[in-house]
Coordinates of C-alpha atoms in Angstrom, one line a residue:
M30 CA -108.8 54.3 -123.1
N31 CA -111.4 52.6 -125.0
L32 CA -112.6 48.3 -123.7
I33 CA -109.7 46.7 -125.3
D34 CA -107.0 48.8 -123.3
E35 CA -108.0 48.8 -120.5
L36 CA -108.8 45.4 -120.3
R37 CA -105.2 44.8 -121.5
W38 CA -103.8 47.9 -118.4
R39 CA -106.2 44.8 -116.0
G40 CA -103.8 41.7 -117.3
M41 CA -107.0 41.0 -118.9
L42 CA -106.2 40.3 -122.0
Q43 CA -104.9 37.5 -123.5
D44 CA -105.1 36.3 -126.9
I45 CA -107.5 38.6 -129.2
M46 CA -109.0 37.6 -132.7
P47 CA -108.0 40.4 -135.6
G48 CA -110.6 43.0 -136.1
T49 CA -111.9 42.9 -132.4
E50 CA -110.5 46.3 -130.7
E51 CA -112.3 48.0 -134.8
Q52 CA -115.2 46.0 -134.1
L53 CA -115.7 47.7 -130.8
Q54 CA -114.7 51.0 -131.9
K55 CA -117.0 50.8 -135.1
E56 CA -120.9 50.2 -133.2
M57 CA -122.6 48.9 -129.8
T58 CA -121.6 45.1 -129.7
T59 CA -123.0 42.3 -128.7
A60 CA -121.1 40.3 -126.6
Y61 CA -120.9 37.0 -124.0
V62 CA -119.6 34.6 -121.1
G63 CA -120.6 31.4 -120.5
F64 CA -120.7 29.4 -117.3
D65 CA -121.4 26.4 -116.8
P66 CA -123.7 25.6 -114.0
T67 CA -122.0 22.6 -112.1
A68 CA -122.3 24.2 -108.9
D69 CA -125.5 26.4 -107.1
S70 CA -123.1 29.4 -106.9
L71 CA -119.7 30.6 -108.9
H72 CA -116.3 30.6 -107.0
I73 CA -114.2 33.9 -107.5
G74 CA -112.9 31.7 -110.7
S75 CA -115.9 32.5 -111.9
L76 CA -114.6 36.3 -111.2
V77 CA -113.1 37.4 -114.5
P78 CA -115.3 36.2 -116.8
I79 CA -117.9 38.1 -114.9
L80 CA -116.3 41.5 -115.0
L81 CA -115.5 40.7 -118.3
L82 CA -119.5 41.4 -118.4
V83 CA -119.8 44.1 -116.1
H84 CA -116.1 46.3 -118.1
L85 CA -117.7 45.3 -121.6
Q86 CA -122.0 47.0 -120.2
K87 CA -120.1 50.0 -118.7
A88 CA -118.5 50.8 -121.8
G89 CA -121.4 50.9 -124.3
H90 CA -121.8 47.6 -125.2
K91 CA -125.0 44.3 -124.3
P92 CA -123.5 41.6 -122.1
L93 CA -125.2 37.9 -122.1
A94 CA -124.2 36.0 -119.3
L95 CA -124.8 32.1 -121.3
V96 CA -125.9 29.7 -118.4
G97 CA -125.3 26.2 -120.3
G98 CA -127.7 23.8 -119.6
A99 CA -127.1 22.0 -122.0
T100 CA -123.2 22.0 -122.1
G101 CA -124.0 21.5 -118.6
M102 CA -125.2 18.3 -119.1
V103 CA -122.1 17.3 -121.2
G104 CA -119.3 19.4 -119.3
D105 CA -116.4 21.3 -121.3
P106 CA -113.0 18.7 -121.3
S107 CA -111.0 21.9 -121.8
F108 CA -107.2 21.0 -119.5
K109 CA -109.2 18.0 -118.0
A110 CA -107.8 15.4 -116.7
E111 CA -110.2 13.4 -116.6
E112 CA -114.3 13.2 -118.0
R113 CA -116.5 15.5 -115.5
K114 CA -119.2 13.4 -113.5
M115 CA -122.6 14.0 -115.3
L116 CA -125.1 15.7 -113.5
D117 CA -129.2 15.0 -113.5
L118 CA -130.9 17.4 -114.9
E119 CA -132.8 18.8 -111.7
T120 CA -129.1 19.4 -110.4
L121 CA -128.8 21.7 -113.2
Q122 CA -131.6 23.4 -113.6
H123 CA -131.6 24.2 -109.6
N124 CA -127.9 25.8 -110.0
Q125 CA -128.6 27.4 -113.2
S126 CA -131.3 29.3 -111.1
C127 CA -129.0 29.8 -108.7
I128 CA -126.0 31.2 -110.4
K129 CA -128.4 33.5 -112.6
A130 CA -129.3 35.4 -109.2
Q131 CA -125.9 35.8 -108.5
L132 CA -125.7 37.2 -111.9
E133 CA -128.0 39.6 -111.7
R134 CA -125.9 41.5 -108.8
F135 CA -123.5 42.7 -111.0
L136 CA -124.9 43.4 -114.4
N137 CA -127.9 46.0 -115.6
F138 CA -130.8 43.5 -116.6
D139 CA -133.1 47.2 -116.7
T140 CA -135.0 46.9 -120.4
A141 CA -135.0 50.1 -121.1
L142 CA -131.0 50.6 -121.4
P143 CA -130.4 49.6 -124.8
N144 CA -127.3 47.8 -123.5
A145 CA -129.2 46.1 -120.6
A146 CA -128.4 42.7 -119.7
E147 CA -129.4 39.4 -121.4
M148 CA -130.3 35.8 -119.6
V149 CA -129.3 32.9 -121.3
N150 CA -129.7 29.3 -121.7
N151 CA -128.4 26.9 -124.3
Y152 CA -130.8 24.0 -123.4
D153 CA -133.6 26.3 -124.5
W154 CA -132.1 25.4 -127.9
F155 CA -130.5 22.3 -127.9
K156 CA -133.7 21.2 -126.4
D157 CA -135.6 20.5 -130.1
I158 CA -132.8 20.0 -132.4
S159 CA -132.7 16.6 -132.7
F160 CA -128.8 14.1 -132.8
L161 CA -129.4 13.8 -136.4
D162 CA -130.0 16.9 -137.4
F163 CA -127.1 18.5 -135.3
I164 CA -124.4 16.3 -136.9
R165 CA -126.5 17.0 -140.5
E166 CA -126.8 21.0 -140.0
V167 CA -123.4 21.5 -137.7
G168 CA -120.8 18.4 -138.0
K169 CA -120.8 18.6 -141.7
H170 CA -119.1 22.1 -141.3
I171 CA -116.2 21.8 -139.1
S172 CA -114.0 18.7 -140.2
V173 CA -112.6 15.7 -137.5
N174 CA -109.1 17.0 -138.6
Y175 CA -110.0 21.2 -137.1
M176 CA -111.5 19.3 -134.0
M177 CA -107.8 17.1 -132.9
A178 CA -106.0 20.4 -133.9
K179 CA -107.0 21.9 -130.7
D180 CA -104.3 21.8 -127.8
S181 CA -107.2 20.7 -125.1
V182 CA -108.2 17.9 -127.1
K183 CA -104.4 16.9 -128.1
K184 CA -103.2 16.7 -123.8
R185 CA -106.7 14.5 -123.2
L186 CA -106.4 12.0 -126.7
E187 CA -102.5 12.2 -125.5
G188 CA -103.4 11.0 -121.5
D189 CA -104.2 7.5 -119.6
S190 CA -108.0 8.5 -119.9
G191 CA -108.6 9.3 -122.8
M192 CA -111.8 11.4 -124.6
S193 CA -115.8 9.7 -124.9
F194 CA -117.0 11.2 -127.4
T195 CA -119.7 12.8 -125.5
E196 CA -116.6 15.2 -124.9
F197 CA -115.2 15.5 -128.3
S198 CA -118.6 17.3 -129.5
Y199 CA -117.8 19.7 -126.4
Q200 CA -116.9 22.2 -129.2
L201 CA -118.8 21.6 -131.6
I202 CA -121.5 22.3 -128.7
Q203 CA -120.3 25.4 -127.8
G204 CA -119.7 26.6 -131.4
Y205 CA -123.1 26.2 -131.8
D206 CA -123.9 28.4 -129.0
F207 CA -122.5 31.1 -130.4
Y208 CA -123.5 30.3 -134.2
H209 CA -127.4 30.4 -132.5
L210 CA -127.2 33.9 -131.0
Y211 CA -125.4 35.5 -133.7
T212 CA -128.3 34.5 -135.4
A213 CA -130.9 35.6 -133.2
K214 CA -129.6 38.3 -131.3
N215 CA -126.6 39.7 -133.0
C216 CA -124.3 38.4 -130.9
K217 CA -121.5 38.8 -132.6
L218 CA -118.3 38.7 -129.7
Q219 CA -117.5 35.8 -127.5
M220 CA -115.1 36.2 -123.8
G221 CA -113.8 34.0 -122.2
G222 CA -110.7 32.5 -120.1
S223 CA -107.7 31.7 -121.9
D224 CA -108.6 27.6 -121.4
Q225 CA -111.9 27.9 -124.1
W226 CA -109.7 30.0 -126.9
G227 CA -110.4 26.4 -128.8
N228 CA -113.6 25.5 -128.0
I229 CA -114.1 30.3 -129.3
V230 CA -112.6 30.3 -131.8
T231 CA -114.9 26.7 -133.4
G232 CA -117.8 29.2 -133.1
T233 CA -116.3 32.1 -134.9
E234 CA -115.7 29.6 -137.8
L235 CA -119.2 28.2 -137.4
V236 CA -120.6 31.8 -138.2
R237 CA -117.9 32.4 -140.8
R238 CA -119.1 28.9 -143.0
K239 CA -122.5 28.2 -141.7
A240 CA -123.9 32.1 -140.9
G241 CA -121.4 33.3 -144.2
G242 CA -121.0 36.0 -140.9
E243 CA -118.0 37.7 -139.3
A244 CA -117.0 36.5 -135.5
F245 CA -115.3 38.1 -133.1
A246 CA -112.9 36.6 -130.0
F247 CA -111.1 37.4 -127.2
T248 CA -110.3 35.9 -123.9
C249 CA -108.6 36.5 -121.1
P250 CA -105.7 35.1 -118.9
L251 CA -106.5 32.1 -116.1
I252 CA -105.2 33.9 -112.5
K253 CA -102.2 32.1 -111.2
K254 CA -101.1 33.2 -107.7
A255 CA -97.0 33.9 -107.9
D256 CA -96.1 30.8 -105.1
G257 CA -97.4 28.4 -108.3
T258 CA -100.0 27.5 -105.9
K259 CA -104.2 26.7 -107.9
F260 CA -105.7 30.7 -107.3
G261 CA -108.9 31.0 -105.5
K262 CA -108.1 28.0 -103.3
T263 CA -108.3 27.5 -99.2
E264 CA -107.4 24.9 -96.8
Q265 CA -111.8 24.4 -97.2
G266 CA -111.7 24.5 -100.6
N267 CA -112.8 27.1 -102.8
V268 CA -114.1 30.7 -102.4
W269 CA -117.5 30.9 -103.8
L270 CA -119.7 34.0 -104.4
D271 CA -122.9 32.6 -102.6
P272 CA -122.2 33.6 -98.5
A273 CA -123.5 30.7 -96.9
K274 CA -120.9 28.4 -98.8
T275 CA -117.7 31.2 -98.3
S276 CA -118.9 33.2 -95.3
P277 CA -118.2 37.7 -96.2
Y278 CA -115.1 37.3 -93.6
L279 CA -113.7 33.8 -95.0
F280 CA -113.9 35.3 -98.6
Y281 CA -112.9 39.9 -97.1
Q282 CA -110.0 37.6 -95.1
F283 CA -108.6 35.5 -98.5
W284 CA -108.1 38.9 -99.9
I285 CA -106.5 40.4 -96.9
N286 CA -103.8 37.4 -96.9
T287 CA -102.9 37.8 -100.1
S288 CA -99.0 38.7 -100.8
D289 CA -97.3 41.2 -101.6
E290 CA -96.8 40.3 -105.0
D291 CA -100.2 38.9 -106.1
A292 CA -102.3 41.8 -104.4
E293 CA -100.0 44.2 -107.0
S294 CA -102.2 42.1 -109.3
Y295 CA -104.8 42.1 -108.2
I296 CA -105.5 45.3 -107.1
R297 CA -105.3 45.8 -111.6
T298 CA -108.0 43.1 -112.0
F299 CA -110.3 42.5 -109.8
T300 CA -111.1 46.7 -108.8
F301 CA -112.9 48.5 -110.8
L302 CA -110.4 51.9 -109.4
E303 CA -108.7 53.9 -111.6
P304 CA -105.1 53.9 -112.9
P305 CA -104.1 56.9 -110.9
V306 CA -105.3 55.3 -107.6
V307 CA -103.5 51.5 -108.5
E308 CA -100.5 53.5 -108.4
A309 CA -100.5 55.7 -105.6
L310 CA -102.1 52.6 -103.6
I311 CA -99.5 50.7 -104.9
A312 CA -96.2 53.0 -104.6
E313 CA -98.4 54.0 -101.0
H314 CA -97.2 50.2 -100.3
R315 CA -93.5 49.8 -101.5
Q316 CA -92.7 52.2 -99.4
D317 CA -94.3 50.2 -96.0
P318 CA -95.6 47.0 -96.7
G319 CA -96.0 46.2 -92.9
R320 CA -99.1 48.8 -93.5
R321 CA -100.6 46.3 -95.9
Q322 CA -102.8 49.3 -97.4
L323 CA -102.9 47.3 -100.9
Q324 CA -104.4 44.4 -99.7
K325 CA -106.3 46.1 -97.1
R326 CA -108.5 48.6 -100.0
L327 CA -108.5 45.1 -102.2
A328 CA -110.2 43.7 -99.5
Q329 CA -112.9 46.0 -99.2
E330 CA -113.2 46.9 -103.4
V331 CA -113.6 43.0 -103.2
T332 CA -115.9 42.5 -100.5
T333 CA -118.3 44.9 -101.0
F334 CA -118.6 44.8 -104.6
I335 CA -119.3 40.8 -104.4
H336 CA -121.3 40.9 -100.3
G337 CA -122.0 45.2 -99.6
E338 CA -120.3 47.4 -97.7
K339 CA -122.8 46.2 -94.8
E340 CA -121.5 42.7 -95.4
Y341 CA -117.7 44.6 -95.8
E342 CA -118.6 46.0 -92.9
F343 CA -119.3 42.8 -90.9
A344 CA -116.0 41.1 -92.1
V345 CA -114.0 44.3 -90.4
K346 CA -115.1 44.3 -87.5
A347 CA -115.1 40.3 -87.2
S348 CA -111.1 40.7 -88.2
E349 CA -110.1 43.6 -85.7
M350 CA -112.0 41.8 -83.3
L351 CA -110.7 38.3 -83.4
F352 CA -107.4 39.6 -84.2
R353 CA -106.5 41.7 -80.9
N354 CA -105.1 40.1 -78.1
D355 CA -107.8 40.5 -75.7
T356 CA -110.9 39.2 -77.9
A357 CA -111.8 36.8 -74.9
E358 CA -112.3 39.9 -72.7
M359 CA -114.1 41.7 -75.4
L360 CA -116.9 39.1 -75.8
L361 CA -117.9 39.3 -72.2
S362 CA -118.0 43.3 -72.7
L363 CA -121.0 43.0 -76.0
T364 CA -124.6 42.0 -75.2
E365 CA -125.2 39.5 -77.3
A366 CA -127.3 40.9 -79.4
Q367 CA -123.6 42.8 -80.3
L368 CA -121.5 39.8 -79.7
L369 CA -123.1 38.1 -83.0
E370 CA -123.7 41.5 -85.3
V371 CA -119.5 41.5 -84.9
M372 CA -119.5 38.2 -85.4
G373 CA -121.5 37.7 -87.6
G374 CA -119.2 36.8 -91.4
V375 CA -117.1 34.2 -88.9
P376 CA -118.8 31.0 -89.5
Q377 CA -120.8 29.2 -86.6
V378 CA -121.3 25.7 -85.3
E379 CA -124.0 24.0 -83.2
V380 CA -122.6 21.1 -80.2
P381 CA -125.0 19.9 -77.7
L382 CA -124.8 21.9 -74.8
A383 CA -125.2 18.7 -72.8
E384 CA -122.1 16.8 -74.3
L385 CA -120.0 19.7 -72.7
E386 CA -121.6 18.9 -69.0
N387 CA -119.4 16.2 -68.5
G388 CA -116.8 17.6 -70.2
K389 CA -115.2 16.4 -74.2
D390 CA -111.6 16.5 -75.2
I391 CA -110.4 19.2 -77.2
I392 CA -109.9 16.4 -79.7
S393 CA -113.3 14.8 -80.3
F394 CA -115.0 18.2 -79.8
I395 CA -113.2 19.9 -83.2
S396 CA -113.9 16.9 -85.1
D397 CA -117.4 16.6 -84.1
A398 CA -117.8 20.0 -84.3
K399 CA -116.8 20.0 -88.1
I400 CA -113.5 22.2 -87.3
L401 CA -111.6 20.1 -88.8
A402 CA -112.5 16.7 -91.3
S403 CA -111.4 13.9 -88.8
K404 CA -110.0 13.5 -84.7
G405 CA -106.7 12.7 -87.4
E406 CA -106.1 15.7 -88.9
A407 CA -107.6 17.7 -85.6
R408 CA -104.5 16.0 -83.9
K409 CA -102.2 16.9 -86.3
M410 CA -103.7 21.0 -86.1
L411 CA -103.0 20.5 -82.3
Q412 CA -99.3 19.2 -82.3
N413 CA -98.4 21.7 -84.9
G414 CA -99.5 24.0 -82.0
G415 CA -102.6 25.1 -84.5
I416 CA -105.5 25.3 -82.6
S417 CA -106.7 27.8 -79.6
I418 CA -109.9 28.3 -77.6
N419 CA -111.0 31.6 -76.5
K420 CA -108.1 33.0 -77.7
S421 CA -105.5 30.6 -75.5
K422 CA -103.5 28.3 -76.9
V423 CA -103.9 24.9 -76.6
T424 CA -101.3 22.8 -76.1
A425 CA -102.1 19.4 -74.7
Q426 CA -104.1 16.6 -76.0
D427 CA -106.2 15.6 -72.8
F428 CA -107.5 19.2 -72.1
V429 CA -111.1 19.4 -71.6
V430 CA -114.1 21.8 -73.2
N431 CA -116.7 21.9 -70.4
K432 CA -119.3 24.7 -69.8
S433 CA -116.4 26.6 -68.3
S434 CA -115.2 27.3 -71.5
L435 CA -119.0 29.4 -72.3
L436 CA -118.5 32.7 -72.6
R437 CA -121.7 34.1 -71.9
D438 CA -122.5 30.7 -70.8
R439 CA -123.4 29.6 -74.7
Y440 CA -120.3 30.4 -76.8
I441 CA -116.7 29.1 -77.4
L442 CA -113.9 30.8 -79.7
V443 CA -112.2 28.5 -82.0
Q444 CA -109.1 29.6 -83.9
R445 CA -107.8 27.0 -86.1
G446 CA -104.5 28.1 -87.6
K447 CA -104.0 32.5 -88.7
T448 CA -106.8 33.4 -89.6
N449 CA -109.8 30.8 -89.1
Y450 CA -112.5 31.1 -86.5
Y451 CA -115.4 29.5 -85.6
L452 CA -118.1 30.5 -82.8
V453 CA -118.8 27.9 -81.6
K454 CA -123.2 28.2 -80.0
A455 CA -123.8 25.6 -76.9
V456 CA -127.6 24.8 -77.6

């Protein structure tokens, strides 16, 4: 399969500009995806754009990862209900450096390669352009009528909050990125999520009108869950690629708990497994869904890709340990080094040992340890039977956590809900 055929089979292709497939078959093509540095880590919502760049490079083309130091100062309004909070330059620069470090793990930046990946930052070319120069040299090429016809703009103008001029200008700024990369890097293709289609085609139009060239584009669908809930969200919020924000254990648990319907879709999109392997896995899973072979392979492939083989193995060990009925006894049988190794992927929190001397009620213990955000949430979870201490379910609100609750005189294993575990360490 060529690149477009493969992306189409993997469910990673939505809109495509005429001539794009022919361009990719004609020559090594430089293409880019933009990432806004709104946080110091990407989350799994960014995985598909990352994978687009990886597939592009595997197919022999040259990927550019644009970290938007300039566009991050504006904020993309595409299909947002309201304007995003502005970030200061120092925060943006910190976020950019963190995202660059993440992307370097997935793409090959070896300059000896003809299609070596490159990292670019649009702040580098925007910082020296004055406002007057920009509206003279760029704004005159794109009409207001053209900009207002975009769905993302119309939705905001029809809403209660409206749209600031700052946000309205975003598509011109992103369009100029494409023009700049076309002239400076011979970049002829932009890829992104389907919500970016309006901004992307503004770039192809600017290339045509200002440079007299031809540029191409395609987008991937925004990933959705079969039940209609938002992809990449858990009770804790976003599932991040940074292990300090989402532990490898919790990352693994996100994928292992995927529904059967979603797993059949995700195994195509989020792994590099070949079609015969995927089809065999799906057939095997349908014969015996209870074994969850599809989810296990999905979790293995994605966790290994993001965090590496060692962290994947830790996540599996921790999962096997935590879901045993005799977990507390098993923990007591391990040396401390073994315990910490097996629990390496499980979120760990510390509590003062002195607080356990006289005992602490379960509600205060859970909320103070930040296992739940408030006493109200802890009380509700307890009433619903969702709290266990050392694998024993707690139902009484007057249950006291004290030194006798400690395993190996130091640890308490707390379970919240079905899959959320925390290793509490008394210090």
